[in-house]
């Protein structure tokens, strides 16, 4: 009941769509995949902009489309917010009129909340030609939210922005995801946006969902590993804060029961949840626990798999999958020389030394 269910079959061009996924009714779910994989088509089916030949779409138990029972709620009655790549604002209306366009009954409190959330107050009297690309997208997001949708669809909302503008809008999206109680389905093909924004992910390939689930789980599957270059493989964890060490300005994180890491001090309360990313090239392997080292994070682990690396690292480096605890894995990238010298193979117990831990998303508890 508390999910968005999308099941449909359809043919567009050369792509035969066969989708059957459930998306959680909260947090940000990224629809991810190559160009032409079917991402826009998937959200258009939810919005009612594409009508599949067969299938069913439900949001929180409400059927929007069902080919069996011949239900097909019109686009404007689906209570869907949609933000496109380009903001699609009316050039002859100022920001306030653009925001209110299509709002039949104005809820002043809701309006004030959205203005604050997206920091739109200074822009209200300006016309779209007087806004930057990032500001236009904030207005477009505000307009979509003002209709009080039950789900917000975003089709690569940062794609048309250059990198400085992307960086300007991203914090608003992160903030939005924390503050609003609304599922967001976010089309993207940027790994950076994924690790900063998404809680869940559905990976599409040629009209089929090849993986779906919490991002930390799907991250280490082939569906997403193939997107990370050989020298850029990493592990993602949902961690919780267990302690602070004020004297040394450090914070302790728990990745899973019994697996603890120290990171530079975070101004978050104990038990807050956050996402951390560890680059495989920041993890080295030793057979014995080092005693005289400046590295704080040294964890016992077992080698479960040794994978060859492709591309320029082919034959020079390998990716070692380490089990830190049950269902808790860490990747390490080491040279084939180190592998041979230490006689590393599956089943060998080692120590993983972690040089750097990046916090990529804070307060994910509220969103997940
Ligand atoms: N109206 C249409 N008529 C014919 N083929 C279409 C139509 N719309 C989409 N397609 C095809 O369906 C496939 C999926 O398109 P879609 O736009 O959903 O992909 P996408 O993953 O969003 O791609 P991109 O990242 O490039 O936006 C593509 O092969 C596309 O050419």
mmCIF file of C-alpha atoms and ligand atoms in Angstrom:
data_model
loop_
_atom_site.group_PDB
_atom_site.id
_atom_site.type_symbol
_atom_site.label_atom_id
_atom_site.label_comp_id
_atom_site.label_asym_id
_atom_site.label_seq_id
_atom_site.Cartn_x
_atom_site.Cartn_y
_atom_site.Cartn_z
ATOM 1 C CA UNK A 1 0.000 0.000 0.000
ATOM 2 C CA UNK A 2 2.732 2.458 1.008
ATOM 3 C CA UNK A 3 4.639 2.313 -2.205
ATOM 4 C CA UNK A 4 4.481 3.350 -5.807
ATOM 5 C CA UNK A 5 3.955 0.320 -8.016
ATOM 6 C CA UNK A 6 4.802 0.522 -11.680
ATOM 7 C CA UNK A 7 4.255 -2.459 -13.916
ATOM 8 C CA UNK A 8 3.937 -2.036 -17.650
ATOM 9 C CA UNK A 9 4.774 -3.359 -21.091
ATOM 10 C CA UNK A 10 5.232 -1.012 -23.991
ATOM 11 C CA UNK A 11 7.154 -0.615 -27.234
ATOM 12 C CA UNK A 12 8.798 2.650 -28.265
ATOM 13 C CA UNK A 13 11.162 2.706 -31.239
ATOM 14 C CA UNK A 14 13.430 -0.314 -30.812
ATOM 15 C CA UNK A 15 12.902 -0.597 -27.076
ATOM 16 C CA UNK A 16 10.539 -3.186 -25.610
ATOM 17 C CA UNK A 17 9.653 -1.982 -22.139
ATOM 18 C CA UNK A 18 8.975 -4.598 -19.493
ATOM 19 C CA UNK A 19 8.979 -2.856 -16.119
ATOM 20 C CA UNK A 20 7.861 -4.238 -12.770
ATOM 21 C CA UNK A 21 9.104 -2.221 -9.800
ATOM 22 C CA UNK A 22 7.991 -0.849 -6.437
ATOM 23 C CA UNK A 23 9.302 2.485 -5.261
ATOM 24 C CA UNK A 24 9.092 3.498 -1.586
ATOM 25 C CA UNK A 25 6.542 6.163 -0.792
ATOM 26 C CA UNK A 26 9.152 8.426 0.798
ATOM 27 C CA UNK A 27 12.638 9.712 0.147
ATOM 28 C CA UNK A 28 14.339 10.164 -3.190
ATOM 29 C CA UNK A 29 14.397 7.280 -5.650
ATOM 30 C CA UNK A 30 16.725 7.750 -8.571
ATOM 31 C CA UNK A 31 15.804 6.284 -11.941
ATOM 32 C CA UNK A 32 19.230 5.682 -13.377
ATOM 33 C CA UNK A 33 20.580 4.393 -16.669
ATOM 34 C CA UNK A 34 22.216 5.193 -19.987
ATOM 35 C CA UNK A 35 20.717 7.527 -22.537
ATOM 36 C CA UNK A 36 17.789 5.762 -24.193
ATOM 37 C CA UNK A 37 17.390 3.225 -21.338
ATOM 38 C CA UNK A 38 13.809 4.380 -20.755
ATOM 39 C CA UNK A 39 14.070 6.693 -17.726
ATOM 40 C CA UNK A 40 11.881 9.498 -19.058
ATOM 41 C CA UNK A 41 9.368 6.997 -20.403
ATOM 42 C CA UNK A 42 9.065 5.439 -16.938
ATOM 43 C CA UNK A 43 8.234 8.735 -15.217
ATOM 44 C CA UNK A 44 5.991 9.758 -18.113
ATOM 45 C CA UNK A 45 3.973 6.590 -17.543
ATOM 46 C CA UNK A 46 3.523 7.624 -13.879
ATOM 47 C CA UNK A 47 2.526 11.150 -14.945
ATOM 48 C CA UNK A 48 0.145 9.850 -17.607
ATOM 49 C CA UNK A 49 2.113 11.470 -20.439
ATOM 50 C CA UNK A 50 2.775 8.023 -21.934
ATOM 51 C CA UNK A 51 0.094 5.352 -22.038
ATOM 52 C CA UNK A 52 1.488 1.831 -22.136
ATOM 53 C CA UNK A 53 -0.292 -0.954 -23.978
ATOM 54 C CA UNK A 54 -0.518 -3.022 -20.827
ATOM 55 C CA UNK A 55 0.122 -2.562 -17.115
ATOM 56 C CA UNK A 56 -0.810 -0.941 -13.834
ATOM 57 C CA UNK A 57 0.421 2.133 -11.950
ATOM 58 C CA UNK A 58 -0.600 2.794 -8.350
ATOM 59 C CA UNK A 59 0.503 5.510 -5.921
ATOM 60 C CA UNK A 60 -0.235 4.787 -2.224
ATOM 61 C CA UNK A 61 -2.938 2.333 -3.188
ATOM 62 C CA UNK A 62 -4.612 4.680 -5.670
ATOM 63 C CA UNK A 63 -4.757 3.270 -9.188
ATOM 64 C CA UNK A 64 -3.710 5.811 -11.814
ATOM 65 C CA UNK A 65 -3.625 3.380 -14.703
ATOM 66 C CA UNK A 66 -4.801 -0.188 -15.175
ATOM 67 C CA UNK A 67 -5.167 -1.768 -18.585
ATOM 68 C CA UNK A 68 -7.272 -4.661 -17.169
ATOM 69 C CA UNK A 69 -9.914 -2.445 -15.560
ATOM 70 C CA UNK A 70 -9.558 0.314 -18.193
ATOM 71 C CA UNK A 71 -8.570 2.961 -15.623
ATOM 72 C CA UNK A 72 -6.544 5.863 -17.012
ATOM 73 C CA UNK A 73 -6.743 8.966 -14.786
ATOM 74 C CA UNK A 74 -6.088 12.090 -16.885
ATOM 75 C CA UNK A 75 -2.742 13.842 -16.387
ATOM 76 C CA UNK A 76 -4.182 16.892 -14.583
ATOM 77 C CA UNK A 77 -6.058 14.723 -12.055
ATOM 78 C CA UNK A 78 -3.118 12.530 -11.048
ATOM 79 C CA UNK A 79 -1.715 14.950 -8.396
ATOM 80 C CA UNK A 80 1.773 14.638 -9.833
ATOM 81 C CA UNK A 81 4.420 17.379 -9.690
ATOM 82 C CA UNK A 82 6.796 17.359 -12.666
ATOM 83 C CA UNK A 83 10.083 19.260 -13.011
ATOM 84 C CA UNK A 84 11.669 19.094 -16.457
ATOM 85 C CA UNK A 85 15.307 19.589 -17.513
ATOM 86 C CA UNK A 86 14.470 23.119 -18.578
ATOM 87 C CA UNK A 87 12.341 25.126 -16.174
ATOM 88 C CA UNK A 88 9.477 25.841 -18.652
ATOM 89 C CA UNK A 89 8.489 29.089 -16.920
ATOM 90 C CA UNK A 90 6.155 31.558 -18.626
ATOM 91 C CA UNK A 91 8.444 34.384 -19.822
ATOM 92 C CA UNK A 92 5.754 37.087 -19.539
ATOM 93 C CA UNK A 93 4.854 36.255 -15.900
ATOM 94 C CA UNK A 94 6.981 37.224 -12.914
ATOM 95 C CA UNK A 95 8.131 34.527 -10.482
ATOM 96 C CA UNK A 96 5.158 34.926 -8.159
ATOM 97 C CA UNK A 97 2.654 34.523 -11.016
ATOM 98 C CA UNK A 98 4.629 31.571 -12.377
ATOM 99 C CA UNK A 99 4.502 29.968 -8.951
ATOM 100 C CA UNK A 100 0.784 30.495 -8.585
ATOM 101 C CA UNK A 101 -0.063 29.375 -12.095
ATOM 102 C CA UNK A 102 -2.444 26.445 -11.849
ATOM 103 C CA UNK A 103 -3.051 26.858 -8.094
ATOM 104 C CA UNK A 104 -6.832 26.998 -7.681
ATOM 105 C CA UNK A 105 -7.012 27.402 -3.886
ATOM 106 C CA UNK A 106 -4.045 29.168 -2.352
ATOM 107 C CA UNK A 107 -2.844 27.784 0.977
ATOM 108 C CA UNK A 108 -0.877 30.745 2.323
ATOM 109 C CA UNK A 109 1.029 28.689 4.905
ATOM 110 C CA UNK A 110 2.065 26.153 2.262
ATOM 111 C CA UNK A 111 3.119 29.013 -0.056
ATOM 112 C CA UNK A 112 5.217 30.598 2.716
ATOM 113 C CA UNK A 113 6.854 27.231 3.525
ATOM 114 C CA UNK A 114 7.881 26.660 -0.069
ATOM 115 C CA UNK A 115 9.202 30.191 -0.473
ATOM 116 C CA UNK A 116 11.363 29.658 2.619
ATOM 117 C CA UNK A 117 12.444 26.138 1.666
ATOM 118 C CA UNK A 118 13.670 27.211 -1.772
ATOM 119 C CA UNK A 119 14.714 30.723 -0.756
ATOM 120 C CA UNK A 120 12.482 32.303 -3.380
ATOM 121 C CA UNK A 121 11.569 35.484 -1.536
ATOM 122 C CA UNK A 122 14.160 37.725 -3.251
ATOM 123 C CA UNK A 123 13.055 36.456 -6.683
ATOM 124 C CA UNK A 124 9.285 36.895 -6.510
ATOM 125 C CA UNK A 125 9.069 40.081 -8.585
ATOM 126 C CA UNK A 126 11.640 39.098 -11.199
ATOM 127 C CA UNK A 127 10.871 37.753 -14.665
ATOM 128 C CA UNK A 128 12.426 34.500 -15.940
ATOM 129 C CA UNK A 129 14.833 36.451 -18.190
ATOM 130 C CA UNK A 130 16.262 38.003 -15.004
ATOM 131 C CA UNK A 131 17.002 34.627 -13.355
ATOM 132 C CA UNK A 132 20.022 32.308 -13.545
ATOM 133 C CA UNK A 133 19.443 28.713 -14.720
ATOM 134 C CA UNK A 134 19.666 27.510 -11.112
ATOM 135 C CA UNK A 135 17.156 30.105 -9.892
ATOM 136 C CA UNK A 136 14.760 29.129 -12.698
ATOM 137 C CA UNK A 137 14.945 25.498 -11.596
ATOM 138 C CA UNK A 138 14.210 26.483 -7.979
ATOM 139 C CA UNK A 139 11.112 28.330 -9.194
ATOM 140 C CA UNK A 140 10.083 25.317 -11.291
ATOM 141 C CA UNK A 141 10.448 23.049 -8.239
ATOM 142 C CA UNK A 142 8.440 25.513 -6.139
ATOM 143 C CA UNK A 143 5.681 25.613 -8.756
ATOM 144 C CA UNK A 144 5.507 21.809 -8.843
ATOM 145 C CA UNK A 145 5.276 21.639 -5.043
ATOM 146 C CA UNK A 146 2.577 24.315 -4.762
ATOM 147 C CA UNK A 147 0.063 22.011 -6.418
ATOM 148 C CA UNK A 148 0.467 19.705 -3.354
ATOM 149 C CA UNK A 149 1.321 16.658 -5.423
ATOM 150 C CA UNK A 150 1.416 13.150 -3.975
ATOM 151 C CA UNK A 151 4.658 12.454 -5.824
ATOM 152 C CA UNK A 152 7.284 14.743 -7.355
ATOM 153 C CA UNK A 153 8.862 13.621 -10.630
ATOM 154 C CA UNK A 154 12.126 15.267 -11.679
ATOM 155 C CA UNK A 155 13.650 14.608 -15.090
ATOM 156 C CA UNK A 156 17.348 15.468 -14.771
ATOM 157 C CA UNK A 157 16.583 18.847 -13.166
ATOM 158 C CA UNK A 158 20.281 19.749 -13.056
ATOM 159 C CA UNK A 159 21.199 18.534 -16.560
ATOM 160 C CA UNK A 160 20.932 21.907 -18.271
ATOM 161 C CA UNK A 161 23.068 23.649 -15.627
ATOM 162 C CA UNK A 162 26.829 24.057 -15.729
ATOM 163 C CA UNK A 163 28.860 22.732 -12.800
ATOM 164 C CA UNK A 164 28.866 25.897 -10.597
ATOM 165 C CA UNK A 165 25.068 26.170 -10.987
ATOM 166 C CA UNK A 166 24.613 22.457 -10.268
ATOM 167 C CA UNK A 167 26.537 23.015 -7.033
ATOM 168 C CA UNK A 168 24.273 25.958 -6.241
ATOM 169 C CA UNK A 169 21.016 23.993 -6.686
ATOM 170 C CA UNK A 170 22.118 20.660 -5.187
ATOM 171 C CA UNK A 171 21.962 21.851 -1.542
ATOM 172 C CA UNK A 172 18.350 22.987 -2.124
ATOM 173 C CA UNK A 173 17.460 19.528 -3.373
ATOM 174 C CA UNK A 174 19.226 17.904 -0.406
ATOM 175 C CA UNK A 175 17.355 20.232 1.933
ATOM 176 C CA UNK A 176 14.080 19.593 0.125
ATOM 177 C CA UNK A 177 14.452 15.859 0.530
ATOM 178 C CA UNK A 178 14.875 16.287 4.288
ATOM 179 C CA UNK A 179 12.042 18.704 4.751
ATOM 180 C CA UNK A 180 9.160 17.496 2.638
ATOM 181 C CA UNK A 181 7.159 14.367 3.236
ATOM 182 C CA UNK A 182 6.852 13.552 -0.403
ATOM 183 C CA UNK A 183 8.307 10.783 -2.528
ATOM 184 C CA UNK A 184 10.610 12.174 -5.211
ATOM 185 C CA UNK A 185 11.437 10.177 -8.322
ATOM 186 C CA UNK A 186 14.573 11.654 -9.794
ATOM 187 C CA UNK A 187 15.886 10.771 -13.251
ATOM 188 C CA UNK A 188 19.652 11.031 -13.452
ATOM 189 C CA UNK A 189 22.760 9.582 -14.974
ATOM 190 C CA UNK A 190 25.174 11.273 -12.601
ATOM 191 C CA UNK A 191 26.843 9.138 -9.917
ATOM 192 C CA UNK A 192 27.636 12.322 -7.990
ATOM 193 C CA UNK A 193 23.957 13.269 -7.779
ATOM 194 C CA UNK A 194 23.127 9.699 -6.807
ATOM 195 C CA UNK A 195 25.407 9.513 -3.785
ATOM 196 C CA UNK A 196 24.348 12.961 -2.565
ATOM 197 C CA UNK A 197 20.615 12.703 -3.107
ATOM 198 C CA UNK A 198 19.194 9.246 -3.641
ATOM 199 C CA UNK A 199 17.977 6.859 -0.956
ATOM 200 C CA UNK A 200 16.766 4.259 -3.420
ATOM 201 C CA UNK A 201 17.516 3.502 -7.013
ATOM 202 C CA UNK A 202 16.063 1.692 -10.007
ATOM 203 C CA UNK A 203 18.637 1.006 -12.731
ATOM 204 C CA UNK A 204 17.140 0.724 -16.220
ATOM 205 C CA UNK A 205 18.723 -0.883 -19.234
ATOM 206 C CA UNK A 206 16.968 -1.111 -22.570
ATOM 207 C CA UNK A 207 13.496 -0.792 -21.071
ATOM 208 C CA UNK A 208 14.058 -3.262 -18.205
ATOM 209 C CA UNK A 209 14.854 -2.597 -14.512
ATOM 210 C CA UNK A 210 18.082 -4.578 -14.007
ATOM 211 C CA UNK A 211 18.434 -3.637 -10.313
ATOM 212 C CA UNK A 212 16.336 -1.842 -7.703
ATOM 213 C CA UNK A 213 16.599 -1.231 -3.957
ATOM 214 C CA UNK A 214 18.381 0.911 -1.365
ATOM 215 C CA UNK A 215 21.333 2.707 -2.963
ATOM 216 C CA UNK A 216 23.917 1.209 -0.563
ATOM 217 C CA UNK A 217 22.837 -2.289 -1.635
ATOM 218 C CA UNK A 218 22.595 -1.678 -5.379
ATOM 219 C CA UNK A 219 25.866 0.311 -5.387
ATOM 220 C CA UNK A 220 28.016 -2.812 -5.139
ATOM 221 C CA UNK A 221 26.135 -4.807 -7.790
ATOM 222 C CA UNK A 222 27.369 -5.081 -11.412
ATOM 223 C CA UNK A 223 24.456 -2.826 -12.480
ATOM 224 C CA UNK A 224 26.189 0.167 -10.869
ATOM 225 C CA UNK A 225 29.800 -1.017 -10.604
ATOM 226 C CA UNK A 226 30.078 -0.825 -14.394
ATOM 227 C CA UNK A 227 29.427 2.931 -14.106
ATOM 228 C CA UNK A 228 32.412 3.478 -11.829
ATOM 229 C CA UNK A 229 35.741 3.637 -13.621
ATOM 230 C CA UNK A 230 38.362 1.077 -12.661
ATOM 231 C CA UNK A 231 40.356 3.615 -10.632
ATOM 232 C CA UNK A 232 37.239 5.003 -9.024
ATOM 233 C CA UNK A 233 35.461 2.042 -7.439
ATOM 234 C CA UNK A 234 34.068 2.703 -3.974
ATOM 235 C CA UNK A 235 31.888 1.311 -1.188
ATOM 236 C CA UNK A 236 28.826 3.068 0.256
ATOM 237 C CA UNK A 237 27.493 2.591 3.765
ATOM 238 C CA UNK A 238 24.606 3.841 5.795
ATOM 239 C CA UNK A 239 26.263 4.651 9.109
ATOM 240 C CA UNK A 240 25.109 5.963 12.466
ATOM 241 C CA UNK A 241 26.985 8.190 14.882
ATOM 242 C CA UNK A 242 27.960 6.385 18.069
ATOM 243 C CA UNK A 243 30.349 8.788 19.831
ATOM 244 C CA UNK A 244 32.284 12.045 19.649
ATOM 245 C CA UNK A 245 35.828 12.596 20.852
ATOM 246 C CA UNK A 246 35.990 16.324 21.582
ATOM 247 C CA UNK A 247 39.656 16.300 22.602
ATOM 248 C CA UNK A 248 40.792 15.080 19.170
ATOM 249 C CA UNK A 249 37.830 16.513 17.219
ATOM 250 C CA UNK A 250 36.728 13.106 15.931
ATOM 251 C CA UNK A 251 33.384 11.371 15.510
ATOM 252 C CA UNK A 252 32.836 7.632 15.703
ATOM 253 C CA UNK A 253 30.543 5.919 13.194
ATOM 254 C CA UNK A 254 29.060 2.446 13.199
ATOM 255 C CA UNK A 255 28.692 0.823 9.776
ATOM 256 C CA UNK A 256 27.067 -2.266 11.214
ATOM 257 C CA UNK A 257 27.166 -3.981 14.602
ATOM 258 C CA UNK A 258 30.803 -4.159 15.728
ATOM 259 C CA UNK A 259 32.237 -2.231 12.746
ATOM 260 C CA UNK A 260 33.377 1.233 13.860
ATOM 261 C CA UNK A 261 35.206 4.052 12.086
ATOM 262 C CA UNK A 262 36.555 7.441 13.139
ATOM 263 C CA UNK A 263 36.040 10.527 10.945
ATOM 264 C CA UNK A 264 36.766 14.240 11.484
ATOM 265 C CA UNK A 265 34.263 15.645 13.967
ATOM 266 C CA UNK A 266 30.692 16.075 12.697
ATOM 267 C CA UNK A 267 28.238 18.454 14.308
ATOM 268 C CA UNK A 268 25.469 15.870 14.473
ATOM 269 C CA UNK A 269 23.903 14.104 17.410
ATOM 270 C CA UNK A 270 24.730 10.568 18.479
ATOM 271 C CA UNK A 271 22.484 8.074 16.632
ATOM 272 C CA UNK A 272 22.067 10.403 13.589
ATOM 273 C CA UNK A 273 22.258 8.468 10.327
ATOM 274 C CA UNK A 274 24.465 9.416 7.439
ATOM 275 C CA UNK A 275 25.931 7.974 4.257
ATOM 276 C CA UNK A 276 29.654 7.448 3.885
ATOM 277 C CA UNK A 277 31.693 6.562 0.826
ATOM 278 C CA UNK A 278 35.097 4.893 0.923
ATOM 279 C CA UNK A 279 37.159 4.874 -2.252
ATOM 280 C CA UNK A 280 38.727 1.460 -2.997
ATOM 281 C CA UNK A 281 42.060 3.177 -3.628
ATOM 282 C CA UNK A 282 41.987 4.510 -0.030
ATOM 283 C CA UNK A 283 41.878 0.980 1.401
ATOM 284 C CA UNK A 284 45.139 -0.955 1.776
ATOM 285 C CA UNK A 285 45.633 -4.483 3.101
ATOM 286 C CA UNK A 286 48.036 -5.863 5.737
ATOM 287 C CA UNK A 287 48.299 -9.424 7.029
ATOM 288 C CA UNK A 288 49.083 -8.379 10.617
ATOM 289 C CA UNK A 289 47.503 -5.588 12.592
ATOM 290 C CA UNK A 290 49.882 -2.617 12.382
ATOM 291 C CA UNK A 291 50.667 -1.132 15.778
ATOM 292 C CA UNK A 292 52.693 1.926 14.876
ATOM 293 C CA UNK A 293 50.685 3.765 12.254
ATOM 294 C CA UNK A 294 48.984 7.125 11.939
ATOM 295 C CA UNK A 295 45.922 5.498 10.362
ATOM 296 C CA UNK A 296 43.052 5.228 12.877
ATOM 297 C CA UNK A 297 40.725 3.040 10.904
ATOM 298 C CA UNK A 298 42.086 -0.490 10.792
ATOM 299 C CA UNK A 299 39.427 -3.182 10.553
ATOM 300 C CA UNK A 300 39.698 -6.978 10.556
ATOM 301 C CA UNK A 301 38.159 -8.514 7.439
ATOM 302 C CA UNK A 302 38.008 -11.628 5.316
ATOM 303 C CA UNK A 303 38.677 -11.703 1.569
ATOM 304 C CA UNK A 304 35.579 -12.957 -0.221
ATOM 305 C CA UNK A 305 36.496 -12.238 -3.835
ATOM 306 C CA UNK A 306 39.361 -10.903 -5.942
ATOM 307 C CA UNK A 307 38.207 -9.273 -9.152
ATOM 308 C CA UNK A 308 40.329 -8.153 -12.098
ATOM 309 C CA UNK A 309 40.142 -4.475 -13.035
ATOM 310 C CA UNK A 310 39.442 -3.371 -16.570
ATOM 311 C CA UNK A 311 40.867 -0.546 -18.663
ATOM 312 C CA UNK A 312 44.249 0.987 -17.894
ATOM 313 C CA UNK A 313 44.493 -1.000 -14.631
ATOM 314 C CA UNK A 314 43.962 -4.314 -16.383
ATOM 315 C CA UNK A 315 46.693 -6.683 -15.189
ATOM 316 C CA UNK A 316 48.204 -4.093 -12.822
ATOM 317 C CA UNK A 317 45.538 -3.766 -10.128
ATOM 318 C CA UNK A 318 42.831 -5.968 -8.667
ATOM 319 C CA UNK A 319 39.709 -5.170 -6.699
ATOM 320 C CA UNK A 320 39.487 -7.091 -3.428
ATOM 321 C CA UNK A 321 36.042 -7.534 -1.866
ATOM 322 C CA UNK A 322 36.393 -7.670 1.914
ATOM 323 C CA UNK A 323 33.788 -8.871 4.376
ATOM 324 C CA UNK A 324 33.842 -6.673 7.503
ATOM 325 C CA UNK A 325 30.806 -8.376 9.032
ATOM 326 C CA UNK A 326 27.788 -10.260 7.755
ATOM 327 C CA UNK A 327 26.425 -8.431 4.675
ATOM 328 C CA UNK A 328 28.920 -5.583 5.170
ATOM 329 C CA UNK A 329 31.521 -5.367 2.414
ATOM 330 C CA UNK A 330 34.402 -3.026 1.631
ATOM 331 C CA UNK A 331 36.330 -2.789 -1.654
ATOM 332 C CA UNK A 332 40.083 -2.379 -1.789
ATOM 333 C CA UNK A 333 42.103 -1.689 -4.927
ATOM 334 C CA UNK A 334 45.639 -3.082 -4.726
ATOM 335 C CA UNK A 335 48.378 -3.947 -7.221
ATOM 336 C CA UNK A 336 48.715 -7.478 -8.558
ATOM 337 C CA UNK A 337 52.224 -7.321 -7.092
ATOM 338 C CA UNK A 338 50.796 -6.793 -3.560
ATOM 339 C CA UNK A 339 48.282 -9.587 -4.159
ATOM 340 C CA UNK A 340 51.059 -12.031 -5.067
ATOM 341 C CA UNK A 341 53.539 -10.899 -2.429
ATOM 342 C CA UNK A 342 50.967 -11.229 0.372
ATOM 343 C CA UNK A 343 49.546 -14.437 -1.194
ATOM 344 C CA UNK A 344 46.050 -13.013 -0.977
ATOM 345 C CA UNK A 345 43.166 -15.223 -1.963
ATOM 346 C CA UNK A 346 39.575 -15.916 -1.051
ATOM 347 C CA UNK A 347 39.082 -16.855 2.607
ATOM 348 C CA UNK A 348 42.288 -15.185 3.888
ATOM 349 C CA UNK A 349 41.836 -13.018 6.981
ATOM 350 C CA UNK A 350 43.528 -9.624 6.759
ATOM 351 C CA UNK A 351 43.348 -6.081 8.136
ATOM 352 C CA UNK A 352 41.961 -3.247 6.024
ATOM 353 C CA UNK A 353 43.568 0.155 6.580
ATOM 354 C CA UNK A 354 41.247 2.970 5.571
ATOM 355 C CA UNK A 355 42.964 6.237 4.737
ATOM 356 C CA UNK A 356 39.914 8.416 4.069
ATOM 357 C CA UNK A 357 36.155 8.313 4.626
ATOM 358 C CA UNK A 358 33.859 10.769 2.812
ATOM 359 C CA UNK A 359 30.524 11.771 4.297
ATOM 360 C CA UNK A 360 28.236 12.221 1.294
ATOM 361 C CA UNK A 361 24.800 12.548 2.826
ATOM 362 C CA UNK A 362 23.669 13.631 6.246
ATOM 363 C CA UNK A 363 20.511 12.930 8.214
ATOM 364 C CA UNK A 364 19.372 10.204 5.856
ATOM 365 C CA UNK A 365 17.241 8.712 8.619
ATOM 366 C CA UNK A 366 14.577 11.337 8.084
ATOM 367 C CA UNK A 367 14.355 10.466 4.403
ATOM 368 C CA UNK A 368 14.728 6.711 4.331
HETATM 369 N N1 LIG B 1 7.714 8.993 -29.038
HETATM 370 C C1 LIG B 1 8.630 8.064 -29.290
HETATM 371 N N2 LIG B 1 8.622 7.376 -30.444
HETATM 372 C C2 LIG B 1 9.537 6.413 -30.697
HETATM 373 N N3 LIG B 1 10.506 6.083 -29.862
HETATM 374 C C3 LIG B 1 10.589 6.742 -28.701
HETATM 375 C C4 LIG B 1 9.659 7.763 -28.344
HETATM 376 N N4 LIG B 1 9.982 8.231 -27.128
HETATM 377 C C5 LIG B 1 11.075 7.538 -26.725
HETATM 378 N N5 LIG B 1 11.435 6.651 -27.667
HETATM 379 C C6 LIG B 1 12.535 5.699 -27.583
HETATM 380 O O1 LIG B 1 12.399 4.973 -26.375
HETATM 381 C C7 LIG B 1 13.660 4.763 -25.767
HETATM 382 C C8 LIG B 1 13.643 5.283 -24.345
HETATM 383 O O2 LIG B 1 13.568 6.701 -24.376
HETATM 384 P P1 LIG B 1 13.629 7.575 -23.051
HETATM 385 O O3 LIG B 1 13.531 9.005 -23.446
HETATM 386 O O4 LIG B 1 12.631 7.054 -22.098
HETATM 387 O O5 LIG B 1 15.095 7.226 -22.541
HETATM 388 P P2 LIG B 1 15.960 7.960 -21.422
HETATM 389 O O6 LIG B 1 16.604 6.874 -20.623
HETATM 390 O O7 LIG B 1 15.143 8.950 -20.682
HETATM 391 O O8 LIG B 1 17.046 8.696 -22.311
HETATM 392 P P3 LIG B 1 17.829 10.109 -22.058
HETATM 393 O O9 LIG B 1 18.723 9.903 -20.872
HETATM 394 O O10 LIG B 1 18.609 10.276 -23.323
HETATM 395 O O11 LIG B 1 16.807 11.178 -21.844
HETATM 396 C C9 LIG B 1 14.689 5.436 -26.663
HETATM 397 O O12 LIG B 1 15.258 4.445 -27.489
HETATM 398 C C10 LIG B 1 13.883 6.406 -27.464
HETATM 399 O O13 LIG B 1 14.462 6.594 -28.741
#
